[in-house]
Amino acid sequence: NAGVTQTPKFRILKIGQSMTLQCTQDMNHNYMYWYRQDPGMGLKLIYYSVGAGITDKGEVPNGYNVSRSTTEDFPLRLELAAPSQTSVYFCASSYSYGGTEAFFGQGTRLTVV
Amino acid sequence: EDQVTQSPEALRLQEGESSSLNCSYTVSGLRGLFWYRQDPGKGPEFLFTLYSAGEEKEKERLKATLTKKESFLHITAPKPEDSATYLCAVQASYGGATNKLIFGTGTLLAVQP
């Protein structure tokens, strides 16, 4: 049982470049999330999705975009990368949004130089 | 403003030395309080969900409790393998379909043999 799988694990981007962080889950969860984690800060929600075709902004959505064409996949797109986007990104999924635990991927460490 | 505060930021224990981690919160309409464990370079791993004041959950050497304003994670006779960052998260209800998950910054626990 793979759970939540993120790729790549590490990436270095130059300022202004774009990339997509991939996230796939095999638990048939309707809800999926993208978080970023910065040193000394709590996990911050970037975007979330309540099902295929439905996405919404979290706390820190600027500079990112998402799509949800299938239940399994929830890619995060960074356009015009900036140093402020240097962070560790986590994808998560849950059976429902309220009151149930989320399962997290292993993370993608992104550095923008 | 909704807020989750964890203390201490870091805790060093000797093997077998019991202690507690604190998570205090101010949110409106608590739907659930979650404890996660995070190992270096890994995603958070779910430990417990607590829903109402007075509730307690146990797992091996860990016991989580909840009051109306805070939660404690009690660690009894810890072992070096309990070393990790412990994250607290609160899910609040805002009366609509959107429920927000707010993370604390975590407590870094080191257990020395």
Coordinates of N, CA and C in Angstrom, one line a residue:
Chain A
N1 N 0.8 -1.2 0.0 CA 0.0 0.0 0.0 C 0.9 1.2 0.0
A2 N 0.9 2.0 -1.1 CA 1.9 3.1 -1.2 C 1.4 4.3 -0.4
G3 N 0.1 4.6 -0.3 CA -0.3 5.8 0.4 C -0.3 7.0 -0.5
V4 N 0.5 8.0 0.0 CA 0.6 9.3 -0.8 C 2.1 9.3 -1.3
T5 N 2.2 9.4 -2.6 CA 3.5 9.5 -3.2 C 3.8 10.8 -3.9
Q6 N 4.9 11.4 -3.5 CA 5.3 12.7 -4.1 C 6.6 12.5 -4.9
T7 N 6.6 13.3 -6.0 CA 7.9 13.3 -6.8 C 8.0 14.8 -7.3
P8 N 9.3 15.3 -7.4 CA 10.5 14.6 -7.0 C 10.7 14.8 -5.5
K9 N 11.7 14.2 -4.9 CA 12.1 14.4 -3.5 C 12.9 15.7 -3.3
F10 N 13.7 16.0 -4.3 CA 14.5 17.2 -4.2 C 14.5 17.9 -5.6
R11 N 14.6 19.2 -5.5 CA 14.7 20.0 -6.8 C 15.3 21.3 -6.5
I12 N 16.2 21.7 -7.4 CA 16.7 23.1 -7.4 C 16.3 23.8 -8.6
L13 N 15.7 25.0 -8.4 CA 15.1 25.8 -9.5 C 15.9 27.1 -9.6
K14 N 16.0 27.7 -10.8 CA 16.5 29.0 -10.9 C 15.3 30.0 -10.8
I15 N 15.5 31.2 -10.4 CA 14.5 32.2 -10.3 C 13.8 32.4 -11.7
G16 N 12.5 32.4 -11.7 CA 11.8 32.5 -12.9 C 11.4 31.2 -13.7
Q17 N 12.0 30.1 -13.2 CA 11.7 28.9 -13.9 C 10.3 28.4 -13.3
S18 N 9.7 27.4 -14.0 CA 8.5 26.8 -13.5 C 8.7 25.3 -13.3
M19 N 7.8 24.7 -12.5 CA 7.9 23.3 -12.4 C 6.5 22.8 -11.8
T20 N 6.3 21.5 -11.9 CA 5.2 20.8 -11.3 C 5.6 19.8 -10.3
L21 N 5.0 19.9 -9.1 CA 5.2 18.9 -8.1 C 4.1 17.9 -8.2
Q22 N 4.5 16.6 -8.3 CA 3.5 15.6 -8.5 C 3.0 14.9 -7.2
C23 N 1.8 14.6 -7.1 CA 1.2 13.9 -5.9 C 0.2 12.9 -6.3
T24 N 0.3 11.7 -5.9 CA -0.6 10.6 -6.2 C -1.0 9.8 -4.9
Q25 N -2.3 9.5 -4.7 CA -2.7 8.7 -3.6 C -3.5 7.5 -4.1
D26 N -3.4 6.4 -3.4 CA -4.1 5.2 -3.8 C -5.1 4.7 -2.8
M27 N -5.5 5.7 -1.9 CA -6.5 5.3 -0.9 C -7.9 5.7 -1.2
N28 N -8.1 6.2 -2.4 CA -9.5 6.6 -2.9 C -10.0 7.7 -2.0
H29 N -9.1 8.6 -1.5 CA -9.6 9.7 -0.7 C -10.1 10.8 -1.5
N30 N -11.2 11.5 -1.1 CA -11.7 12.6 -1.9 C -10.9 13.9 -1.6
Y31 N -10.4 14.0 -0.4 CA -9.8 15.3 -0.1 C -8.3 15.2 -0.2
M32 N -7.7 16.2 -0.8 CA -6.3 16.3 -1.0 C -5.8 17.7 -0.7
Y33 N -4.6 17.8 -0.2 CA -4.0 19.1 0.2 C -2.6 19.3 -0.2
W34 N -2.2 20.5 -0.3 CA -0.8 20.9 -0.4 C -0.4 21.8 0.7
Y35 N 0.7 21.5 1.4 CA 1.2 22.3 2.5 C 2.6 22.7 2.1
R36 N 3.1 23.8 2.7 CA 4.5 24.1 2.7 C 5.0 24.2 4.2
Q37 N 6.2 23.8 4.4 CA 6.8 23.8 5.8 C 8.1 24.5 5.8
D38 N 8.2 25.6 6.5 CA 9.4 26.4 6.6 C 9.9 26.3 8.0
P39 N 11.2 26.4 8.2 CA 11.8 26.3 9.5 C 11.2 27.2 10.5
G40 N 10.8 26.7 11.7 CA 10.2 27.5 12.7 C 8.8 27.9 12.5
M41 N 8.2 27.4 11.4 CA 6.8 27.8 11.1 C 6.0 26.5 11.1
G42 N 4.7 26.6 11.3 CA 3.9 25.5 11.2 C 3.6 25.2 9.7
L43 N 3.0 24.1 9.5 CA 2.6 23.7 8.1 C 1.5 24.7 7.7
K44 N 1.7 25.3 6.5 CA 0.8 26.2 5.9 C 0.1 25.6 4.7
L45 N -1.3 25.8 4.7 CA -2.1 25.2 3.6 C -2.0 26.1 2.4
I46 N -1.6 25.5 1.2 CA -1.5 26.3 0.0 C -2.8 26.2 -0.8
Y47 N -3.2 25.0 -1.1 CA -4.4 24.7 -1.9 C -5.0 23.4 -1.3
Y48 N -6.3 23.2 -1.5 CA -6.9 21.9 -1.2 C -8.0 21.6 -2.3
S49 N -8.4 20.3 -2.2 CA -9.4 19.8 -3.2 C -10.3 18.9 -2.5
V50 N -11.6 19.0 -2.7 CA -12.6 18.2 -2.1 C -13.1 17.1 -3.0
G51 N -12.5 17.0 -4.2 CA -12.9 16.0 -5.2 C -12.4 16.4 -6.5
A52 N -12.5 15.4 -7.4 CA -12.0 15.7 -8.8 C -12.8 16.9 -9.4
G53 N -12.0 17.8 -10.0 CA -12.6 19.0 -10.6 C -12.9 20.2 -9.7
I54 N -12.6 20.0 -8.4 CA -12.9 21.0 -7.4 C -11.7 21.3 -6.5
T55 N -11.2 22.6 -6.6 CA -10.1 23.0 -5.9 C -10.4 24.4 -5.2
D56 N -9.7 24.7 -4.2 CA -9.8 26.0 -3.5 C -8.6 26.4 -2.8
K57 N -8.4 27.8 -2.6 CA -7.2 28.3 -2.0 C -7.2 28.1 -0.5
G58 N -5.9 27.9 0.0 CA -5.7 27.8 1.4 C -5.2 29.2 1.9
E59 N -4.2 29.1 2.9 CA -3.7 30.3 3.5 C -2.7 31.1 2.6
V60 N -1.9 30.3 1.9 CA -0.8 30.9 1.1 C -0.8 30.5 -0.3
P61 N -1.8 30.9 -1.1 CA -1.9 30.3 -2.5 C -1.1 31.1 -3.6
N62 N -0.6 32.3 -3.2 CA 0.0 33.2 -4.2 C 1.3 32.5 -4.8
G63 N 1.4 32.5 -6.1 CA 2.5 31.9 -6.8 C 2.4 30.4 -7.2
Y64 N 1.2 29.9 -6.8 CA 1.0 28.4 -7.1 C -0.4 28.2 -7.8
N65 N -0.5 27.1 -8.5 CA -1.7 26.7 -9.1 C -1.9 25.2 -9.0
V66 N -3.1 24.7 -8.9 CA -3.4 23.3 -8.8 C -4.4 22.9 -9.8
S67 N -4.5 21.6 -10.0 CA -5.6 21.0 -10.8 C -6.0 19.7 -10.2
R68 N -7.2 19.2 -10.4 CA -7.5 17.9 -9.9 C -8.5 17.2 -10.9
S69 N -7.8 16.5 -11.9 CA -8.6 15.9 -13.0 C -9.0 14.5 -12.6
T70 N -8.4 13.9 -11.6 CA -8.7 12.5 -11.2 C -8.7 12.5 -9.6
T71 N -9.3 11.5 -9.1 CA -9.3 11.3 -7.6 C -7.9 11.1 -7.1
E72 N -7.1 10.4 -7.9 CA -5.8 10.0 -7.4 C -4.7 11.1 -7.4
D73 N -4.8 12.0 -8.4 CA -3.7 13.0 -8.6 C -4.0 14.4 -8.3
F74 N -3.0 15.1 -7.7 CA -3.3 16.5 -7.3 C -1.9 17.2 -7.5
P75 N -1.6 17.6 -8.7 CA -0.3 18.3 -9.0 C -0.3 19.7 -8.5
L76 N 0.8 20.2 -8.1 CA 1.0 21.6 -7.7 C 2.0 22.3 -8.7
R77 N 1.6 23.4 -9.3 CA 2.3 24.1 -10.3 C 2.9 25.3 -9.7
L78 N 4.2 25.5 -9.9 CA 4.9 26.8 -9.5 C 5.2 27.5 -10.8
E79 N 4.7 28.7 -10.9 CA 5.0 29.5 -12.1 C 6.0 30.6 -11.6
L80 N 7.0 30.9 -12.4 CA 7.9 32.0 -12.1 C 8.5 31.9 -10.7
A81 N 9.3 30.8 -10.5 CA 9.8 30.6 -9.1 C 10.5 31.7 -8.5
A82 N 10.3 32.0 -7.2 CA 11.0 33.0 -6.5 C 11.7 32.4 -5.2
P83 N 12.7 33.1 -4.7 CA 13.4 32.5 -3.5 C 12.5 32.3 -2.4
S84 N 11.4 33.1 -2.3 CA 10.4 32.9 -1.1 C 9.7 31.6 -1.2
Q85 N 9.8 30.9 -2.4 CA 9.2 29.6 -2.5 C 10.1 28.4 -2.1
T86 N 11.3 28.8 -1.7 CA 12.2 27.7 -1.1 C 11.5 27.2 0.1
S87 N 11.3 25.9 0.2 CA 10.6 25.3 1.3 C 10.5 23.8 1.1
V88 N 9.9 23.1 2.0 CA 9.6 21.7 1.9 C 8.1 21.6 1.7
Y89 N 7.7 20.9 0.6 CA 6.3 20.8 0.3 C 5.7 19.4 0.6
F90 N 4.6 19.4 1.2 CA 3.9 18.1 1.5 C 2.6 18.1 0.9
C91 N 2.3 16.9 0.3 CA 1.0 16.6 -0.2 C 0.3 15.7 0.9
A92 N -1.0 15.8 1.0 CA -1.7 15.0 2.0 C -3.1 14.6 1.4
S93 N -3.7 13.6 2.0 CA -5.0 13.2 1.6 C -5.8 12.8 2.8
S94 N -7.1 12.9 2.8 CA -7.9 12.4 3.9 C -9.3 11.9 3.3
Y95 N -9.9 11.1 4.1 CA -11.2 10.5 3.7 C -12.3 11.7 3.6
S96 N -12.2 12.5 4.7 CA -13.1 13.7 4.7 C -12.4 14.8 5.3
Y97 N -12.8 16.1 5.1 CA -12.1 17.2 5.5 C -12.2 17.4 7.0
G98 N -13.3 17.1 7.6 CA -13.5 17.4 9.0 C -13.4 16.2 9.9
G99 N -12.5 16.3 10.9 CA -12.5 15.3 11.9 C -11.8 14.0 11.6
T100 N -11.2 13.8 10.5 CA -10.5 12.6 10.2 C -9.0 13.0 9.9
E101 N -8.2 12.0 10.2 CA -6.7 12.3 10.0 C -6.3 12.4 8.5
A102 N -5.3 13.2 8.3 CA -4.7 13.3 7.0 C -3.5 12.4 6.9
F103 N -3.2 11.8 5.7 CA -2.0 11.0 5.4 C -1.1 11.8 4.6
F104 N 0.2 11.9 4.9 CA 1.1 12.8 4.3 C 2.1 12.0 3.4
G105 N 2.5 12.6 2.3 CA 3.6 12.1 1.5 C 5.0 12.4 2.2
Q106 N 6.0 12.0 1.5 CA 7.4 12.2 2.1 C 8.0 13.5 1.9
G107 N 7.3 14.3 1.1 CA 7.8 15.7 0.9 C 8.7 15.9 -0.3
T108 N 8.7 17.2 -0.8 CA 9.6 17.6 -1.8 C 10.4 18.8 -1.3
R109 N 11.7 18.7 -1.2 CA 12.5 19.8 -0.8 C 12.9 20.7 -2.0
L110 N 12.4 21.9 -2.1 CA 12.6 22.8 -3.2 C 13.5 23.9 -2.8
T111 N 14.5 24.2 -3.6 CA 15.4 25.3 -3.4 C 15.3 26.2 -4.7
V112 N 15.1 27.5 -4.5 CA 15.0 28.4 -5.6 C 16.2 29.4 -5.5
V113 N 17.1 29.3 -6.5 CA 18.3 30.1 -6.4 C 18.4 31.2 -7.5
Chain B
E1 N -8.0 35.8 16.7 CA -7.4 35.0 15.6 C -7.2 33.6 16.1
D2 N -7.5 32.6 15.2 CA -7.3 31.2 15.5 C -5.8 31.0 15.6
Q3 N -5.4 30.2 16.7 CA -4.0 30.1 16.9 C -3.7 28.7 17.6
V4 N -2.6 28.1 17.3 CA -2.1 26.9 18.0 C -0.7 27.1 18.4
T5 N -0.4 26.9 19.7 CA 0.9 27.2 20.3 C 1.4 25.9 21.0
Q6 N 2.6 25.5 20.6 CA 3.2 24.3 21.2 C 4.3 24.7 22.1
S7 N 4.5 24.0 23.2 CA 5.6 24.2 24.1 C 6.0 22.9 24.8
P8 N 7.3 22.8 25.1 CA 8.4 23.6 24.7 C 8.7 23.5 23.3
E9 N 9.6 24.3 22.8 CA 10.0 24.2 21.4 C 10.9 23.0 21.2
A10 N 11.7 22.7 22.3 CA 12.6 21.6 22.2 C 12.7 21.0 23.6
L11 N 12.8 19.6 23.7 CA 12.9 18.9 25.0 C 13.9 17.8 24.9
R12 N 14.8 17.8 25.8 CA 15.8 16.7 25.8 C 15.5 15.9 27.1
L13 N 15.3 14.6 26.9 CA 15.0 13.7 28.0 C 16.0 12.5 28.1
Q14 N 16.2 12.0 29.3 CA 17.0 10.7 29.4 C 16.0 9.6 29.2
E15 N 16.5 8.5 28.6 CA 15.7 7.3 28.5 C 15.0 7.0 29.8
G16 N 13.7 6.8 29.7 CA 13.0 6.4 30.9 C 12.4 7.6 31.7
E17 N 12.8 8.8 31.3 CA 12.4 10.0 32.0 C 11.1 10.5 31.4
S18 N 10.0 10.4 32.1 CA 8.6 10.7 31.6 C 8.5 12.3 31.5
S19 N 7.7 12.7 30.6 CA 7.4 14.2 30.5 C 6.1 14.4 29.7
S20 N 5.8 15.7 29.5 CA 4.6 16.0 28.7 C 4.9 17.2 27.8
L21 N 4.2 17.1 26.6 CA 4.3 18.2 25.6 C 2.9 18.9 25.7
N22 N 3.0 20.2 25.4 CA 1.7 21.0 25.5 C 1.3 21.6 24.2
C23 N 0.0 21.6 23.9 CA -0.5 22.3 22.8 C -1.7 23.1 23.2
S24 N -1.6 24.4 23.2 CA -2.7 25.3 23.6 C -3.3 25.9 22.3
Y25 N -4.6 26.1 22.3 CA -5.3 26.5 21.1 C -6.4 27.5 21.4
T26 N -6.6 28.4 20.5 CA -7.8 29.3 20.5 C -8.4 29.2 19.1
V27 N -9.5 28.5 19.0 CA -10.3 28.4 17.8 C -11.7 28.5 18.1
S28 N -12.5 28.8 17.1 CA -14.0 28.8 17.4 C -14.5 27.5 16.7
G29 N -15.3 26.8 17.4 CA -15.9 25.6 16.9 C -14.9 24.5 16.6
L30 N -14.3 23.9 17.6 CA -13.3 22.9 17.5 C -14.0 21.6 16.9
R31 N -13.4 21.1 15.8 CA -13.9 19.8 15.2 C -13.0 18.7 15.6
G32 N -11.8 19.0 15.8 CA -10.9 17.9 16.2 C -9.5 18.4 16.5
L33 N -8.7 17.7 17.3 CA -7.4 18.1 17.6 C -6.5 16.9 17.2
F34 N -5.5 17.1 16.5 CA -4.7 16.0 15.9 C -3.2 16.1 16.5
W35 N -2.7 14.9 16.8 CA -1.2 14.8 17.1 C -0.6 14.0 16.0
Y36 N 0.6 14.6 15.5 CA 1.4 13.9 14.5 C 2.8 13.8 15.0
R37 N 3.5 12.8 14.5 CA 4.9 12.6 14.7 C 5.6 12.9 13.4
Q38 N 6.7 13.6 13.4 CA 7.5 13.8 12.1 C 9.0 13.5 12.4
D39 N 9.5 12.6 11.6 CA 10.9 12.3 11.7 C 11.6 13.1 10.6
P40 N 12.9 13.4 10.9 CA 13.7 14.2 9.9 C 13.6 13.7 8.5
G41 N 13.3 14.6 7.5 CA 13.2 14.2 6.1 C 12.0 13.4 5.8
K42 N 11.0 13.4 6.7 CA 9.8 12.6 6.4 C 8.5 13.4 6.5
G43 N 7.4 12.9 6.0 CA 6.2 13.6 6.2 C 5.6 13.3 7.6
P44 N 4.7 14.1 8.1 CA 4.0 13.9 9.4 C 3.3 12.5 9.4
E45 N 3.4 11.8 10.5 CA 2.7 10.6 10.6 C 1.6 10.7 11.7
F46 N 0.4 10.3 11.4 CA -0.7 10.5 12.3 C -0.6 9.6 13.6
L47 N -0.9 10.3 14.7 CA -0.9 9.6 16.0 C -2.3 9.4 16.6
F48 N -2.9 10.6 16.9 CA -4.2 10.6 17.6 C -5.1 11.7 17.0
T49 N -6.4 11.5 17.2 CA -7.4 12.5 17.1 C -8.2 12.6 18.4
L50 N -8.4 13.8 18.9 CA -9.3 14.0 20.0 C -10.4 15.0 19.6
Y51 N -11.6 14.7 20.1 CA -12.8 15.5 19.6 C -13.4 16.4 20.7
S52 N -13.3 15.9 22.0 CA -14.0 16.7 23.0 C -13.2 16.7 24.3
A53 N -13.4 17.7 25.1 CA -12.8 17.9 26.4 C -13.0 16.6 27.2
G54 N -11.9 16.2 27.9 CA -12.0 15.0 28.7 C -11.6 13.7 28.0
E55 N -11.5 13.8 26.7 CA -11.2 12.6 25.9 C -9.7 12.3 26.1
E56 N -9.3 11.0 26.1 CA -8.0 10.5 26.2 C -7.7 9.4 25.1
K57 N -6.5 9.4 24.6 CA -6.2 8.3 23.7 C -4.8 7.8 24.0
E58 N -4.5 6.5 23.9 CA -3.2 6.0 24.2 C -2.7 5.1 23.1
K59 N -1.3 5.1 23.0 CA -0.7 4.3 22.0 C 0.7 4.0 22.5
E60 N 1.0 2.8 22.9 CA 2.3 2.4 23.4 C 2.7 3.4 24.6
R61 N 3.8 4.1 24.5 CA 4.2 5.0 25.5 C 3.6 6.4 25.5
L62 N 2.7 6.6 24.6 CA 2.1 8.0 24.4 C 0.7 8.0 24.8
K63 N 0.3 9.1 25.5 CA -1.1 9.3 25.9 C -1.4 10.8 25.6
A64 N -2.5 11.0 24.9 CA -3.0 12.3 24.5 C -4.2 12.6 25.3
T65 N -4.3 13.8 25.9 CA -5.5 14.3 26.6 C -5.9 15.7 26.0
L66 N -7.2 16.0 26.3 CA -7.7 17.2 25.7 C -8.6 17.9 26.8
T67 N -8.4 19.3 26.9 CA -9.3 20.1 27.7 C -9.9 21.1 26.7
K68 N -10.6 22.1 27.3 CA -11.2 23.1 26.4 C -10.2 24.1 25.8
K69 N -9.0 24.1 26.4 CA -8.1 25.1 25.9 C -6.7 24.5 25.5
E70 N -6.5 23.3 25.8 CA -5.2 22.7 25.5 C -5.2 21.2 25.5
S71 N -4.1 20.7 24.9 CA -4.0 19.2 24.8 C -2.6 18.9 25.3
F72 N -2.4 17.7 26.0 CA -1.1 17.3 26.4 C -0.8 16.0 25.7
L73 N 0.5 15.8 25.4 CA 1.0 14.5 24.9 C 1.9 14.0 26.0
H74 N 1.5 13.0 26.7 CA 2.3 12.5 27.8 C 3.2 11.3 27.2
I75 N 4.5 11.4 27.6 CA 5.4 10.3 27.1 C 5.9 9.6 28.4
T76 N 5.6 8.4 28.5 CA 5.9 7.6 29.7 C 7.1 6.7 29.3
A77 N 8.2 6.8 30.2 CA 9.4 6.0 30.0 C 9.9 6.0 28.6
P78 N 10.2 7.1 28.0 CA 10.5 7.2 26.6 C 11.8 6.5 26.3
K79 N 11.9 6.0 25.0 CA 13.1 5.4 24.5 C 13.7 6.2 23.3
P80 N 14.9 6.0 23.0 CA 15.5 6.8 22.0 C 14.7 6.9 20.7
E81 N 14.0 5.8 20.3 CA 13.3 5.8 19.1 C 12.0 6.7 19.1
D82 N 11.7 7.2 20.3 CA 10.7 8.2 20.4 C 11.1 9.6 20.0
S83 N 12.4 9.8 19.7 CA 12.9 11.1 19.3 C 12.3 11.5 18.0
A84 N 11.8 12.7 17.9 CA 11.1 13.2 16.7 C 10.5 14.5 17.0
T85 N 10.0 15.2 16.0 CA 9.2 16.4 16.2 C 7.7 16.0 16.3
Y86 N 7.1 16.5 17.3 CA 5.6 16.2 17.5 C 4.8 17.4 17.2
L87 N 3.9 17.3 16.3 CA 3.1 18.4 15.8 C 1.7 18.2 16.3
C88 N 1.1 19.4 16.6 CA -0.3 19.4 17.0 C -1.0 20.2 16.0
A89 N -2.2 19.8 15.6 CA -3.0 20.5 14.6 C -4.5 20.6 15.1
V90 N -5.1 21.7 14.8 CA -6.5 21.8 15.3 C -7.4 22.1 14.0
Q91 N -8.5 21.4 14.0 CA -9.5 21.7 12.9 C -10.7 22.4 13.5
A92 N -11.0 23.5 12.9 CA -12.0 24.4 13.3 C -13.2 24.4 12.3
S93 N -14.4 24.6 12.8 CA -15.5 24.8 11.9 C -15.9 26.2 11.9
Y94 N -16.1 26.7 10.6 CA -16.5 28.1 10.5 C -18.0 28.2 10.0
G95 N -18.7 27.1 10.2 CA -20.1 27.1 9.9 C -20.5 26.8 8.5
G96 N -19.5 26.7 7.7 CA -19.7 26.4 6.3 C -19.1 25.1 5.8
A97 N -18.9 24.9 4.6 CA -18.3 23.7 4.1 C -16.8 23.7 4.3
T98 N -16.2 24.8 4.5 CA -14.7 24.9 4.6 C -14.3 24.8 6.0
N99 N -13.5 23.8 6.4 CA -12.9 23.7 7.7 C -11.4 23.8 7.6
K100 N -10.9 24.6 8.5 CA -9.5 24.9 8.4 C -8.6 24.1 9.4
L101 N -7.5 23.6 8.9 CA -6.6 22.8 9.8 C -5.4 23.7 10.1
I102 N -5.2 24.0 11.4 CA -4.1 24.9 11.8 C -3.1 24.1 12.6
F103 N -1.8 24.2 12.1 CA -0.7 23.5 12.7 C 0.0 24.4 13.7
G104 N 0.5 23.8 14.8 CA 1.5 24.4 15.6 C 2.9 24.2 15.0
T105 N 3.9 24.8 15.6 CA 5.3 24.8 15.1 C 6.0 23.5 15.6
G106 N 5.4 22.8 16.5 CA 6.0 21.5 16.9 C 7.0 21.6 18.1
T107 N 7.1 20.4 18.7 CA 8.1 20.2 19.8 C 9.1 19.2 19.3
L108 N 10.4 19.6 19.3 CA 11.5 18.7 18.9 C 11.9 17.9 20.2
L109 N 11.7 16.6 20.2 CA 12.0 15.7 21.3 C 13.2 14.9 21.0
A110 N 14.2 15.0 21.9 CA 15.4 14.1 21.8 C 15.5 13.3 23.1
V111 N 15.5 12.0 22.9 CA 15.6 11.0 24.1 C 17.0 10.4 24.0
Q112 N 17.8 10.6 25.0 CA 19.2 10.1 25.1 C 19.2 8.8 25.8
P113 N 20.0 7.8 25.3 CA 20.1 6.5 26.0 C 20.9 6.7 27.3

